[in-house]
Every structure is written in C-alpha cells, then in structure tokens.
Coordinates of C-alpha atoms in Angstrom, one line a residue:
M1 CA 126.8 85.0 102.6
K2 CA 126.3 88.6 101.3
E3 CA 129.4 91.0 100.4
L4 CA 129.8 93.3 103.2
S5 CA 129.9 96.3 100.8
A6 CA 126.4 95.6 99.7
L7 CA 125.3 96.6 103.0
M8 CA 128.1 98.7 104.7
G9 CA 129.2 100.9 101.7
V10 CA 127.4 103.7 99.8
R11 CA 125.6 102.3 96.8
Q12 CA 124.6 105.4 94.6
S13 CA 122.2 103.2 92.6
I14 CA 119.9 103.1 95.8
R15 CA 116.5 105.1 95.6
V16 CA 114.2 105.6 98.6
I17 CA 110.4 106.1 98.0
D18 CA 108.1 107.2 100.4
A19 CA 104.6 105.7 100.1
T20 CA 103.0 107.3 103.3
L21 CA 100.4 109.2 101.3
R22 CA 99.2 106.3 99.1
D23 CA 99.7 103.2 101.3
G24 CA 99.0 105.2 104.5
G25 CA 96.1 106.8 102.6
I26 CA 94.3 103.4 102.5
V27 CA 93.8 103.8 106.3
N28 CA 92.1 107.1 106.3
D29 CA 90.6 107.3 103.0
F30 CA 93.3 109.7 102.0
N31 CA 92.1 112.1 104.2
F32 CA 95.3 114.2 105.0
T33 CA 95.1 118.1 105.5
D34 CA 97.0 120.1 103.1
E35 CA 99.5 121.1 105.9
F36 CA 100.3 117.4 106.5
V37 CA 101.0 116.7 102.7
K38 CA 103.0 120.1 102.7
E39 CA 105.2 119.2 105.7
L40 CA 105.7 115.6 104.4
Y41 CA 107.0 116.8 101.2
K42 CA 109.4 119.2 102.8
T43 CA 110.5 116.3 105.4
N44 CA 111.2 114.1 102.3
I45 CA 113.4 116.7 101.0
E46 CA 115.4 117.4 104.0
A47 CA 115.7 113.6 104.9
G48 CA 117.1 113.2 101.3
V49 CA 114.2 110.6 100.1
D50 CA 114.4 110.4 96.5
Y51 CA 110.9 109.8 95.5
M52 CA 107.4 110.9 97.1
E53 CA 104.3 108.9 96.1
V54 CA 101.4 111.2 96.4
G55 CA 98.7 108.5 95.9
Y56 CA 96.6 107.0 93.3
K57 CA 95.5 107.7 89.9
A58 CA 92.0 106.2 90.6
S59 CA 89.2 106.1 88.1
K60 CA 86.6 108.7 89.1
K61 CA 84.0 106.2 87.2
L62 CA 84.7 103.4 89.9
F63 CA 85.2 105.6 92.9
D64 CA 83.1 108.2 94.2
K65 CA 84.9 111.3 94.8
S66 CA 83.0 112.5 97.6
K67 CA 84.0 109.6 99.7
F68 CA 87.8 110.0 99.6
G69 CA 90.4 112.5 99.9
K70 CA 92.2 114.1 97.1
W71 CA 95.1 111.8 97.0
K72 CA 93.0 108.8 95.9
F73 CA 92.8 110.6 92.6
C74 CA 96.2 112.9 92.5
D75 CA 94.8 115.4 89.9
D76 CA 97.7 117.6 88.7
E77 CA 95.9 120.8 89.9
D78 CA 95.6 119.4 93.5
I79 CA 99.4 118.5 93.3
L80 CA 100.2 122.0 92.2
N81 CA 98.1 123.6 94.6
V82 CA 99.2 121.7 97.6
I83 CA 103.1 121.1 96.7
G84 CA 103.7 123.6 94.1
D85 CA 105.3 122.8 90.9
N86 CA 108.4 121.0 92.2
A87 CA 110.3 123.2 89.8
E88 CA 113.8 122.7 90.9
K89 CA 113.2 118.9 91.2
K90 CA 114.4 118.5 94.7
I91 CA 112.5 115.3 94.8
K92 CA 110.7 113.4 92.3
L93 CA 107.0 112.8 92.5
A94 CA 105.1 109.3 92.0
V95 CA 101.5 108.1 91.7
M96 CA 100.1 104.5 91.5
A97 CA 97.9 103.4 88.6
D98 CA 96.2 100.0 89.5
V99 CA 95.3 97.7 86.5
G100 CA 91.5 97.8 86.0
R101 CA 91.1 100.6 88.6
C102 CA 92.2 103.7 86.9
D103 CA 91.7 105.7 83.3
F104 CA 95.0 106.3 82.6
K105 CA 94.7 107.3 79.0
E106 CA 92.5 110.3 80.0
D107 CA 93.9 110.9 83.5
I108 CA 97.6 110.5 83.2
R109 CA 98.6 113.6 81.0
P110 CA 102.0 113.5 79.2
R111 CA 104.8 114.3 81.4
S112 CA 105.7 117.7 80.1
E113 CA 102.4 118.8 81.4
S114 CA 102.4 117.3 84.6
P115 CA 104.2 117.6 88.1
I116 CA 104.6 113.8 88.3
D117 CA 107.8 112.0 87.3
L118 CA 107.2 108.4 88.2
I119 CA 104.0 106.3 87.4
R120 CA 103.8 102.7 89.4
V121 CA 101.9 100.3 87.6
A122 CA 100.2 97.8 90.2
C123 CA 98.8 94.5 89.1
Y124 CA 98.5 90.7 89.7
V125 CA 100.1 88.2 88.0
H126 CA 97.1 87.4 85.7
Q127 CA 97.0 91.0 85.1
I128 CA 100.3 91.4 83.2
P129 CA 98.8 92.4 79.7
G130 CA 96.7 95.1 81.1
A131 CA 99.7 96.3 83.1
L132 CA 101.8 96.5 79.8
E133 CA 99.3 98.5 78.2
I134 CA 99.6 101.2 80.8
I135 CA 103.6 100.9 81.0
E136 CA 103.6 101.5 77.2
D137 CA 101.3 104.5 77.4
A138 CA 103.1 106.1 80.4
K139 CA 106.4 105.6 78.6
N140 CA 105.1 107.1 75.6
K141 CA 104.1 110.2 77.5
G142 CA 107.6 110.7 79.0
Y143 CA 107.5 109.1 82.3
E144 CA 109.8 106.8 84.7
V145 CA 108.1 103.7 85.0
S146 CA 108.1 100.8 87.7
C147 CA 105.6 97.6 87.8
N148 CA 104.5 96.3 91.1
I149 CA 103.6 92.7 91.0
M150 CA 101.4 92.2 93.8
A151 CA 100.7 89.1 96.2
I152 CA 103.7 87.1 94.8
S153 CA 103.6 84.9 97.8
T154 CA 100.3 83.5 96.3
A155 CA 101.7 82.7 92.7
Q156 CA 103.2 79.8 91.1
E157 CA 106.7 80.2 90.3
G158 CA 106.3 79.3 86.7
D159 CA 103.6 82.0 86.5
V160 CA 106.1 84.8 88.0
K161 CA 108.7 83.7 85.6
V162 CA 106.4 84.2 82.7
A163 CA 105.4 87.7 84.1
L164 CA 108.9 88.7 84.7
D165 CA 110.1 87.6 81.0
M166 CA 106.7 89.8 79.6
I167 CA 107.7 92.6 81.8
G168 CA 111.5 92.4 80.8
H169 CA 110.3 92.8 77.2
S170 CA 108.8 96.2 78.0
P171 CA 110.1 99.6 78.4
V172 CA 109.6 99.4 82.2
D173 CA 112.5 101.0 84.5
C174 CA 111.9 99.1 87.6
I175 CA 110.3 95.7 88.5
Y176 CA 108.9 95.6 92.2
I177 CA 109.0 92.6 94.8
V178 CA 105.8 93.0 96.6
D179 CA 105.0 91.2 99.7
S180 CA 101.6 92.2 99.8
Y181 CA 100.3 89.7 102.6
G182 CA 103.5 90.2 104.8
S183 CA 104.0 86.4 104.6
I184 CA 107.5 86.4 103.3
Y185 CA 110.5 85.6 105.4
P186 CA 114.0 87.0 104.7
E187 CA 115.5 83.6 103.9
Q188 CA 112.7 83.3 101.1
M189 CA 113.2 86.8 100.2
Q190 CA 116.8 86.1 99.3
R191 CA 115.7 83.4 96.9
I192 CA 113.0 85.8 95.4
C193 CA 115.6 88.4 94.8
A194 CA 117.6 85.9 93.0
L195 CA 114.8 84.9 90.7
Y196 CA 113.9 88.7 90.1
K197 CA 117.6 89.5 89.4
E198 CA 117.9 86.9 87.1
Y199 CA 115.4 88.7 84.8
A200 CA 116.5 92.3 85.7
D201 CA 120.0 91.7 84.7
R202 CA 118.8 90.0 81.2
Y203 CA 116.8 93.0 80.3
N204 CA 118.9 95.7 81.9
K205 CA 115.9 96.8 84.7
Q206 CA 116.3 98.1 88.2
L207 CA 114.5 96.1 91.2
G208 CA 112.4 97.4 93.9
I209 CA 111.0 96.1 97.2
H210 CA 107.6 96.9 98.8
A211 CA 107.2 95.2 102.2
H212 CA 104.1 94.8 104.5
N213 CA 104.9 94.2 108.3
N214 CA 102.2 91.7 109.0
Q215 CA 104.9 89.4 110.8
Q216 CA 107.0 92.4 112.0
L217 CA 109.4 91.5 109.0
A218 CA 108.9 94.6 106.6
F219 CA 112.2 96.2 107.5
A220 CA 114.1 93.0 107.7
N221 CA 112.9 92.1 104.2
T222 CA 113.7 95.5 102.9
I223 CA 117.2 95.4 104.2
E224 CA 117.6 91.6 102.9
A225 CA 116.3 92.8 99.5
C226 CA 118.9 95.7 99.7
G227 CA 121.9 93.2 100.3
D228 CA 120.7 90.9 97.5
G229 CA 121.0 93.9 95.0
V230 CA 117.6 95.6 95.1
D231 CA 118.1 99.4 94.6
W232 CA 114.5 100.8 95.0
L233 CA 113.3 100.5 98.5
D234 CA 109.8 101.7 99.5
A235 CA 109.0 102.7 103.2
T236 CA 106.2 104.9 104.8
Y237 CA 106.6 107.3 108.1
S238 CA 105.8 105.4 111.3
G239 CA 105.2 102.5 108.7
M240 CA 101.7 103.8 108.1
G241 CA 99.8 101.5 105.6
R242 CA 97.1 99.2 105.0
G243 CA 96.6 96.8 107.8
A244 CA 100.0 96.1 109.6
G245 CA 101.6 98.6 107.4
N246 CA 104.9 98.8 105.7
C247 CA 108.7 99.3 106.4
F248 CA 109.4 102.2 108.7
M249 CA 111.1 105.0 106.8
E250 CA 112.9 106.1 110.1
N251 CA 114.4 102.5 110.3
L252 CA 115.4 102.4 107.0
L253 CA 117.3 106.0 106.9
A254 CA 118.8 105.1 110.0
F255 CA 120.0 102.0 108.4
L256 CA 121.2 103.3 105.0
K257 CA 124.9 104.5 105.1
N258 CA 124.7 107.3 102.7
P259 CA 125.0 110.5 104.2
K260 CA 122.4 112.0 101.9
Y261 CA 119.7 110.5 104.0
K262 CA 119.0 112.3 107.3
F263 CA 117.6 110.2 109.9
Y264 CA 116.7 112.9 112.2
E265 CA 114.6 114.8 109.8
T266 CA 112.2 111.9 110.1
L267 CA 111.9 112.3 113.8
K268 CA 110.7 115.6 113.8
F269 CA 107.9 114.9 111.3
I270 CA 106.9 111.8 113.4
E271 CA 106.8 113.6 116.6
K272 CA 104.4 116.5 115.2
Y273 CA 102.4 114.6 112.5
M274 CA 102.3 110.8 112.9
Q275 CA 101.8 110.8 116.6
Q276 CA 98.8 113.4 115.9
L277 CA 97.2 111.0 113.5
K278 CA 97.4 108.3 116.0
K279 CA 95.7 110.6 118.7
D280 CA 93.1 111.5 116.3
G281 CA 92.3 107.7 116.0
V282 CA 93.7 106.8 112.9
V283 CA 94.8 102.9 113.3
W284 CA 97.3 101.0 111.5
G285 CA 100.3 98.8 112.5
Y286 CA 101.2 95.3 113.8
D287 CA 98.6 93.2 115.6
V288 CA 98.1 89.5 116.4
P289 CA 95.2 89.1 113.6
Y290 CA 97.8 90.6 111.0
L291 CA 100.3 88.1 112.1
V292 CA 97.7 85.2 111.6
T293 CA 96.9 86.3 108.2
G294 CA 100.6 87.0 107.2
Y295 CA 101.6 83.4 108.8
L296 CA 98.5 81.6 106.6
N297 CA 99.6 83.7 103.5
Q298 CA 96.1 85.4 103.3
H299 CA 95.0 88.7 102.3
P300 CA 94.7 91.0 105.5
R301 CA 91.2 92.3 104.9
A302 CA 89.7 90.0 107.5
A303 CA 92.5 91.1 110.1
M304 CA 91.0 94.6 109.2
A305 CA 87.7 93.6 109.9
F306 CA 88.6 91.9 113.1
C307 CA 90.6 94.9 114.4
K308 CA 87.8 97.1 113.5
E309 CA 85.2 95.3 115.5
K310 CA 87.6 95.3 118.4
R311 CA 87.5 91.5 118.9
Q312 CA 90.4 89.8 120.8
D313 CA 89.6 86.2 120.2
Y314 CA 92.7 85.4 118.6
S315 CA 92.5 81.7 118.8
D316 CA 88.9 81.7 117.3
F317 CA 90.3 84.0 114.6
Y318 CA 93.1 81.5 113.7
N319 CA 90.8 78.7 113.5
E320 CA 88.5 80.4 111.3
F321 CA 91.4 80.3 108.5
S322 CA 93.4 77.3 109.6
A323 CA 90.1 75.3 109.1
H324 CA 90.3 75.8 105.4
E325 CA 94.2 75.0 105.2

C-alpha cells in the first residue's frame, strides 16, 4: 500500500507537462491558430503548469511543410513570433525529437540561441542507440533532456532492462514510462514503475509518465505512477491527443494538492477553445474501437481508420484483431 504522503501531500519534485500542441497536433495536423497557442501558453502559466510542449522537431526532408501546421516543426522563429521570447521563464518550453524523424544536428540550435528548454527524445526499444546520439547532442547544446521509450507494453522485460541501463549511463535527466497503446492497467503500472525506479535510483534520474486513454485509464495510470514516485506527469487539455487521447489536464490539476496548480484556469480555456475545436469537427477521445485495440495491446491506427470511416460494427472490428491472437 502506498504511503499517503505520496498522494496527499505536496511533493515539490512534481512537474506537470502540457502536451496539447504536440500530441493533440497529431489529430489536426498541427493546424492550431496563433490565438489558440497564445491563449494556451497564458493558461498554462496561470494554471501553474511547469512545461509546455509546443510540438515536434520533425525533419523537413521527410515531412512536407505544406501539409502540416508550424508546430510539426517548431522553428525557433515561429515560437518567438507566436509566444514571444519567454524571457522571464514563467514556464519552460519543450519539443519532441523522434529518432529517425528529425534532423537534430541542424534543426536544434544551442540552448543559448533558442526559446526551447527541454528536448524530449522519443524512441522504441530497438532505437536506443539513436536516442543516445540525440541525448548527447542536446545535452552538449545545454538542454534539459528526457527520453520517452514508446510502446513498452509490447517489449520484452529483458529488453526494457537493457534499454534502461543504457539510458541510465547517458546524461539524460528524465526517463519516461509511455503507454503508447493505452493497454496498461494500474496494477501493471505499479510493477512497471518499480522496475523503472530501480534504474532511476541507480543512475540518479527522474521518472515521467505519458499515458493514453484507450481503456479510459490514462488518468488512473498517471496518478498510480505519481503515487509510485514518478515526478514528471504529462497531460493535455480535454485529453486531446492521438486517437483516444491522453490524461486530462483538468483531472490532473484537480488531483494534485500543491496550491500552485490552478484547476479553475483550465476550465476557462476548455470552455472557450477546446469546445470550439470539437465544434469545428476535430475528433479525439475514447471510443469503443480504441478500447478494442487497447485491450488487445495493438497500435490504435486501425481504430483511427475505423472511426474515420464512421463504422459501428464493433464486434466485427474485434474479430478482425482477435483472430490473430
């Protein structure tokens, strides 16, 4: 049983990261208005959020700039034009660099020349060497760095241990537990946190959690991880994110006991901006096909296609997957 102080008290090491622009951007090809981004930035500051992830540092060689909004690429100039220089550092800014999908050597400038504070390196278990290269580069440029090991629910525990040991030897600041498929249950999350914490403690690293909501467990898994000693907590406004979405920011801030976090501020932003996105036809969030892929520990891309086609033959969809189990 967890120590009540882990959940009921104020833990100064907690950091809340808003991933609305980055994970939510997958839903609308990163086509957010400048007004939306400015107001999200202001809301995060008022709500006490610690980091705002403004998008990806995606390769312009691999992705056509004309097909995506600016937050797919997060050029420093665009950040400065929309958000400003963040000179007083009321909130730290983050971007995600996917292994194999970014030109980090060219596109990530030294921190002293950039408004960005944190580089979040994303990889799969088999891509750890590539992740280490980006981590080293970002650290040498002066950034805080995290490493998000994706889709761990499909990885062998032995491989995860080797990955954690390799990352532990790197200069990374935080190692993330990522439930990419939304398939992990809280009792599993407890064991996963214990495994990650063994390596985090050994190498003096922080731990983070990024949860998806396929089985409506993103919030449950986030607070489970919080109670197990994980300090960096990802969330998005109205849970906006790929497919079933993520842990809801409003839920998380309502749960955290630190008075620096202002739940009320999230409601004002949701009321004016997140509701408008839904009225404009942007679709995300829990639905039965996402439950199916989460339950079967499958990538949600098929569920996303199912929803796009407006199918409702849920039993047939399940059989399409379970026949291969």
